[in-house]
């Protein structure tokens, strides 16, 4: 493989691994706000214990997420130096805003969230929980704004030529509110709500299946299912809005995600299938004219096809874009069906005695994670061969000094380190789930090393 492919694989691997955690922290944060709000409203101590329990899991996810996110900043400089110079003005302002307005807010109040239960008032602690959640959501805003600028650049001009060229901001707010940023932020937020709420559902289902903390689990399940149900339906409309933006500003990506070649014909919407790239046709089960209706509200309206674009301006991996998109759509529809069915049974008091359904919900935690991942694959591979759409090709964005062997070596090291981090994450997550909430087993409270207890005591505190 050449340096470009290896560098793309390396960045895709590291950012895919990192993206397991931010959506979980955003979605879990929202669920924690609801749990603690119910505690303040009802005075039911079970909601307090519920918030404390999921706060411990939140802290674990937050820590791993921060650790895995640092790597990408170095990759920009080592593998993508030309790209970093080109977008430095845009990314620098967006990432600085993330650090100042979002990460500082999130990490600042995280200490109160984790250690302030008996040190601040209930209202202040609830405020901290809200701020941590808002901080994680604001962080997503600036990252998505930066990425959206790559999809639909706005508010800039180009300074310099060749390898010295760079985009310079001329209108900050036009850059922030570029044509795709608002719809993509909403799409990402809702995907995160699904990831976090299904984590709550999965853990609650596990407890019900094991007949442990049953009342706690039923209440947690209800909160998670409510968030998941509303988010599933909201994602349907947010996804449609994002597709309309793609149709307007990235027609070649739209043609690729449905394998549409002929610009003089209406475009079908496939449920599943594959693209025969050799014969330039697509096979599968489709809704005739479905894509035409989605974009023009007319089943017979023609849609620009891949044949209308030069081969060098089309995504090279058509089937990756096509399959990623349809996996995301299939999971989205499945989540709507699953949450609706579960909510109906919940209202009829017939949900928790169906063990097969509890088993499905226990494993369903993977569905929004997969949908979030393949959604980004669609967005990023569908933008190719451009790293900044219409302005900078991916092949021109590479560092000039990096060799294939160097990328392979660093990729192997990243794989080993991330495998270790993931194993550590699963071990600690499983430990916290097995330990469970503390209100029923205070005599079995989680233990820490004597040295850690001593250090906490020297600072006048205790370990939560």
XYZ file of C-alpha atoms in Angstrom:
464
model
C 0.000 0.000 0.000
C 1.085 3.568 -0.612
C 1.485 6.270 2.005
C -1.909 7.829 1.285
C -3.899 4.622 1.856
C -1.873 3.698 4.937
C -2.270 7.172 6.428
C -6.011 7.094 5.784
C -6.269 3.646 7.409
C -4.281 4.848 10.404
C -6.422 7.950 10.899
C -9.636 5.979 10.335
C -8.549 3.409 12.910
C -7.588 5.911 15.591
C -10.614 8.161 15.162
C -13.007 5.185 14.982
C -11.653 3.905 18.270
C -11.849 7.368 19.834
C -15.409 7.827 18.609
C -16.636 4.953 20.750
C -16.419 7.201 23.817
C -17.604 10.801 23.112
C -21.112 9.726 22.011
C -21.414 7.564 25.122
C -20.428 10.463 27.398
C -22.870 12.873 25.703
C -25.792 10.453 25.777
C -25.041 9.140 29.255
C -24.720 12.719 30.494
C -28.249 13.479 29.304
C -29.580 10.367 31.073
C -27.763 11.393 34.283
C -29.380 14.844 34.137
C -32.802 13.159 33.916
C -31.979 10.759 36.764
C -30.735 13.485 39.098
C -33.639 15.741 38.102
C -36.059 12.969 39.092
C -34.222 12.639 42.406
C -34.652 16.343 43.139
C -38.283 16.274 42.046
C -39.377 13.094 43.848
C -36.863 12.758 46.677
C -36.569 9.071 45.829
C -33.088 7.979 46.963
C -33.000 5.325 44.261
C -32.602 8.037 41.605
C -29.700 9.496 43.587
C -27.980 6.105 43.680
C -28.763 5.695 39.995
C -27.027 8.981 39.184
C -24.037 8.055 41.359
C -23.740 4.647 39.704
C -23.815 5.975 36.150
C -21.512 8.870 37.122
C -18.790 6.299 37.849
C -19.278 4.800 34.394
C -19.327 8.293 32.881
C -15.967 9.078 34.512
C -14.436 5.921 33.042
C -15.742 6.740 29.550
C -14.588 10.365 29.842
C -11.061 9.344 30.853
C -10.588 6.828 28.027
C -12.119 9.283 25.555
C -9.669 12.046 26.448
C -6.686 9.676 26.265
C -7.611 8.345 22.820
C -8.367 11.785 21.384
C -4.887 13.208 21.939
C -3.300 10.959 19.301
C -5.138 12.511 16.366
C -3.672 15.956 16.931
C -0.204 14.482 16.444
C -1.315 12.603 13.330
C -2.362 15.882 11.717
C 1.189 17.126 12.059
C 3.066 13.945 11.183
C 1.020 12.432 8.336
C -1.036 15.378 7.071
C 1.275 18.405 7.266
C 0.052 19.978 3.988
C -3.543 19.551 5.111
C -2.750 21.000 8.545
C -1.220 24.080 6.932
C -4.164 24.430 4.536
C -6.909 24.243 7.188
C -4.896 25.534 10.155
C -6.693 28.883 10.267
C -10.105 27.189 10.261
C -9.331 24.245 12.507
C -7.227 26.340 14.869
C -10.110 28.672 15.681
C -12.646 25.858 15.978
C -10.449 23.674 18.180
C -9.469 26.676 20.309
C -13.153 27.427 20.809
C -13.674 23.804 21.824
C -10.934 24.058 24.439
C -12.083 27.419 25.824
C -15.859 27.081 25.750
C -16.473 23.342 25.911
C -13.678 21.220 27.348
C -12.949 23.708 30.138
C -16.640 23.769 31.072
C -16.902 19.984 30.986
C -13.710 19.179 32.870
C -14.176 22.055 35.349
C -17.542 20.843 36.584
C -16.549 17.168 36.320
C -14.778 17.472 39.685
C -17.968 18.715 41.343
C -19.955 15.939 39.641
C -17.582 13.223 40.858
C -16.561 14.454 44.300
C -19.171 17.014 45.285
C -22.044 14.804 46.448
C -21.546 15.618 50.127
C -19.670 18.888 49.667
C -22.080 21.097 47.729
C -25.831 21.568 47.841
C -28.129 19.288 45.833
C -28.989 22.126 43.510
C -25.336 22.966 42.897
C -24.525 19.351 42.168
C -27.417 19.136 39.700
C -26.122 22.314 38.058
C -22.684 20.670 37.724
C -24.238 17.603 36.084
C -25.994 19.846 33.566
C -22.789 21.807 32.860
C -20.773 18.631 32.280
C -23.409 17.407 29.828
C -23.589 20.759 28.056
C -19.785 20.867 27.922
C -19.663 17.515 26.143
C -22.335 18.695 23.704
C -20.534 22.002 23.048
C -17.344 20.049 22.409
C -19.153 18.085 19.714
C -20.340 21.344 18.143
C -16.849 22.640 17.403
C -15.512 19.322 16.162
C -18.471 18.888 13.830
C -18.224 22.529 12.679
C -14.600 21.943 11.694
C -15.484 18.738 9.847
C -18.529 20.329 8.233
C -16.348 23.100 6.855
C -14.419 20.348 5.042
C -17.710 19.128 3.562
C -19.211 22.536 2.674
C -16.515 25.251 2.949
C -17.729 28.817 3.608
C -16.424 32.141 4.985
C -12.855 31.845 3.631
C -10.467 32.781 0.858
C -7.351 31.019 -0.373
C -3.955 32.582 0.232
C -0.807 31.328 -1.548
C -0.293 28.642 -4.174
C 0.695 24.979 -4.369
C 2.066 23.511 -1.162
C 1.990 26.975 0.435
C -1.731 27.511 -0.167
C -3.986 27.830 2.857
C -7.551 28.769 3.661
C -7.910 31.993 5.609
C -11.109 32.895 7.430
C -12.855 36.019 6.127
C -16.118 35.556 8.012
C -15.933 33.569 11.274
C -19.688 33.085 11.640
C -20.067 32.063 8.009
C -17.415 29.434 8.709
C -19.212 28.282 11.858
C -22.646 28.238 10.221
C -21.465 26.728 6.966
C -24.291 25.066 4.982
C -24.037 21.639 6.624
C -22.909 22.384 10.195
C -26.270 22.855 11.981
C -27.911 19.754 10.508
C -24.803 17.645 11.092
C -24.471 18.796 14.722
C -28.071 17.753 15.382
C -27.458 14.434 13.615
C -24.368 13.762 15.756
C -26.034 14.822 19.019
C -28.998 12.545 18.468
C -26.689 9.661 17.548
C -24.904 10.287 20.854
C -28.184 10.310 22.788
C -28.935 6.904 21.273
C -25.502 5.542 22.217
C -25.790 6.690 25.843
C -29.407 5.697 26.352
C -28.830 2.225 24.934
C -25.899 1.800 27.326
C -28.312 2.484 30.198
C -30.871 0.099 28.656
C -28.257 -2.608 28.169
C -26.988 -2.487 31.764
C -30.542 -2.397 33.131
C -31.519 -5.388 30.964
C -28.520 -7.294 32.244
C -29.567 -6.732 35.860
C -33.141 -7.815 35.101
C -31.905 -10.979 33.391
C -29.681 -11.729 36.395
C -32.466 -10.791 38.841
C -30.212 -8.232 40.542
C -31.206 -4.692 41.553
C -34.502 -5.293 39.750
C -36.397 -2.180 40.884
C -33.348 -0.027 40.196
C -32.977 -1.609 36.757
C -36.640 -1.125 35.821
C -36.518 2.586 36.613
C -33.201 3.032 34.782
C -34.589 1.081 31.814
C -37.604 3.400 31.651
C -35.390 6.500 31.532
C -33.092 5.010 28.921
C -35.978 3.761 26.776
C -37.726 7.151 26.840
C -34.575 8.920 25.634
C -33.945 6.212 23.042
C -37.517 6.298 21.713
C -37.570 10.090 21.258
C -34.056 10.071 19.787
C -34.866 7.295 17.307
C -37.729 9.263 15.802
C -35.803 12.552 15.950
C -32.911 10.898 14.112
C -35.222 10.010 11.235
C -35.931 13.696 10.587
C -32.362 14.827 11.330
C -31.024 12.248 8.897
C -33.444 13.394 6.209
C -32.311 17.010 6.686
C -28.658 15.960 6.356
C -29.456 14.030 3.174
C -31.060 17.150 1.676
C -27.868 19.119 2.412
C -25.793 16.392 0.742
C -28.123 16.472 -2.289
C -27.641 20.232 -2.642
C -23.914 20.604 -1.947
C -22.361 17.168 -2.599
C -24.358 15.581 -5.444
C -21.624 13.080 -6.279
C -21.782 11.741 -2.716
C -25.562 11.471 -2.962
C -25.263 9.540 -6.231
C -22.733 7.210 -4.618
C -24.733 6.364 -1.508
C -27.573 5.072 -3.722
C -25.402 3.798 -6.600
C -27.110 6.088 -9.130
C -25.314 6.483 -12.484
C -27.739 7.888 -15.088
C -28.439 11.623 -14.691
C -31.393 11.534 -17.087
C -33.290 8.976 -14.986
C -35.092 9.071 -11.679
C -33.109 7.648 -8.756
C -34.158 4.630 -6.695
C -33.736 4.254 -2.953
C -32.192 0.884 -2.080
C -33.056 -1.140 0.994
C -29.989 -3.299 0.353
C -27.831 -4.272 -2.596
C -24.424 -3.652 -4.147
C -22.831 -1.590 -6.884
C -21.446 -3.392 -9.938
C -18.661 -0.905 -10.627
C -17.491 -2.697 -13.777
C -20.863 -2.443 -15.511
C -21.891 0.789 -13.759
C -25.149 -0.535 -12.393
C -26.628 -1.291 -8.986
C -28.411 -4.487 -7.936
C -30.702 -4.964 -4.951
C -34.136 -4.307 -3.497
C -35.165 -0.692 -4.006
C -38.056 1.749 -3.813
C -38.438 2.983 -7.413
C -37.842 6.726 -7.548
C -37.346 6.869 -3.783
C -34.250 9.074 -3.891
C -35.941 11.384 -6.411
C -38.854 11.781 -4.018
C -36.531 12.390 -1.060
C -34.689 15.180 -2.863
C -37.406 16.655 -5.163
C -40.692 15.297 -3.718
C -41.281 13.768 -7.167
C -40.790 10.043 -7.872
C -39.985 10.788 -11.529
C -37.572 13.704 -11.122
C -34.094 13.054 -12.563
C -31.141 13.106 -10.142
C -27.516 13.810 -11.070
C -25.739 10.457 -11.439
C -22.131 9.336 -11.166
C -21.726 9.475 -14.947
C -22.135 13.253 -14.779
C -18.872 13.618 -12.884
C -15.295 13.062 -14.025
C -13.874 9.711 -12.830
C -11.165 11.528 -10.878
C -13.841 13.476 -8.965
C -15.858 10.431 -7.838
C -15.297 8.479 -4.587
C -12.985 5.586 -5.499
C -14.575 3.075 -3.097
C -18.207 3.171 -4.220
C -19.340 0.061 -2.360
C -17.876 1.193 0.970
C -19.942 4.384 0.767
C -23.034 2.485 -0.393
C -22.843 -0.290 2.216
C -21.940 2.033 5.124
C -24.900 4.256 4.375
C -27.367 1.384 4.118
C -26.141 -0.270 7.307
C -26.721 3.057 9.093
C -30.218 3.382 7.650
C -31.110 -0.243 8.469
C -29.999 0.170 12.082
C -31.890 3.460 12.356
C -35.122 1.781 11.259
C -34.446 -1.154 13.589
C -33.972 1.207 16.544
C -37.304 2.901 15.799
C -39.059 -0.477 15.691
C -37.297 -1.833 18.786
C -37.882 1.227 20.978
C -41.508 1.579 19.859
C -42.225 -2.097 20.582
C -40.466 -1.864 23.937
C -42.322 1.306 24.923
C -45.719 -0.206 24.081
C -44.948 -3.263 26.232
C -43.644 -1.004 29.017
C -46.934 0.876 29.122
C -48.827 -2.435 29.225
C -46.585 -3.726 32.055
C -45.571 -6.663 29.862
C -41.983 -5.713 29.090
C -39.817 -7.012 31.906
C -41.140 -10.580 31.969
C -40.063 -11.204 28.362
C -36.561 -12.570 28.830
C -35.898 -12.876 25.103
C -36.568 -9.158 24.687
C -34.386 -8.290 27.684
C -31.629 -10.304 26.007
C -32.125 -8.332 22.785
C -31.962 -5.034 24.682
C -28.859 -6.172 26.586
C -26.993 -6.679 23.292
C -28.591 -3.700 21.555
C -25.903 -1.399 22.994
C -23.835 -2.189 19.890
C -26.460 -0.978 17.394
C -26.136 2.814 17.844
C -22.379 2.440 18.119
C -22.239 0.678 14.746
C -24.652 3.196 13.211
C -22.538 6.118 14.451
C -19.370 4.568 13.052
C -20.725 3.682 9.610
C -22.454 7.071 9.413
C -19.067 8.741 9.655
C -17.614 6.254 7.141
C -20.327 7.375 4.717
C -19.568 11.041 5.298
C -15.801 10.691 4.997
C -15.420 8.121 2.221
C -18.224 9.783 0.278
C -16.268 13.067 0.315
C -13.284 11.463 -1.398
C -11.131 12.176 -3.358
C -11.319 15.497 -1.535
C -10.134 16.146 2.009
C -11.619 19.649 1.698
C -14.501 19.295 -0.718
C -13.696 20.844 -4.106
C -10.534 22.558 -2.812
C -7.860 20.128 -1.623
C -7.460 16.541 -2.743
C -6.535 13.913 -0.149
C -3.528 12.852 -2.221
C -2.183 16.438 -2.044
C -2.718 16.762 1.718
C -0.021 14.320 2.817
C 3.228 15.118 4.532
C 6.122 14.996 2.063
C 8.619 13.402 4.458
C 6.616 10.419 5.773
C 7.286 6.960 4.331
C 5.030 3.906 4.145
C 7.219 1.940 6.568
C 6.952 4.695 9.167
C 3.162 4.723 8.899
C 2.988 0.920 9.167
C 5.217 0.950 12.251
C 3.136 3.617 14.012
C -0.099 1.858 12.996
C 1.116 -1.374 14.633
C 2.014 0.525 17.809
C -1.376 2.282 17.876
C -3.102 -1.075 17.453
C -1.254 -2.562 20.409
C -1.827 0.460 22.671
C -5.497 0.746 21.747
C -6.052 -2.974 22.249
C -4.623 -2.565 25.758
C -6.801 0.494 26.417
C -9.919 -1.284 25.181
C -9.188 -4.335 27.339
C -8.714 -2.007 30.331
C -11.977 -0.215 29.532
C -13.950 -3.464 29.304
C -12.368 -4.771 32.512
C -13.190 -1.634 34.507
C -16.665 -1.288 32.991
C -17.484 -4.887 33.808
C -16.151 -4.385 37.352
C -18.415 -1.415 37.936
C -21.443 -3.212 36.462
C -20.779 -6.306 38.568
C -20.410 -4.142 41.663
C -23.706 -2.443 40.867
C -25.369 0.471 42.672
C -24.422 0.901 46.311
C -27.765 1.243 48.029
C -28.345 -2.500 48.437
C -24.840 -3.581 49.270
C -23.150 -0.878 51.276
C -21.422 -3.638 53.212
C -19.865 -4.736 49.917
C -18.775 -1.252 48.901
C -16.113 -1.032 46.270
C -12.681 -1.228 47.848
C -9.562 0.704 46.948
C -5.943 0.104 47.732
C -4.769 1.223 51.206
C -2.293 3.585 49.519
C -5.101 5.239 47.542
C -7.243 5.563 50.661
C -4.277 7.106 52.482
C -3.696 9.636 49.672
C -7.377 10.597 49.670
C -7.289 10.992 53.428
C -4.244 13.270 53.248
C -6.290 15.651 51.103
C -9.157 15.514 53.563
C -11.488 13.499 51.347
C -12.695 10.037 50.490
C -12.723 8.001 47.312
C -16.212 7.733 45.812
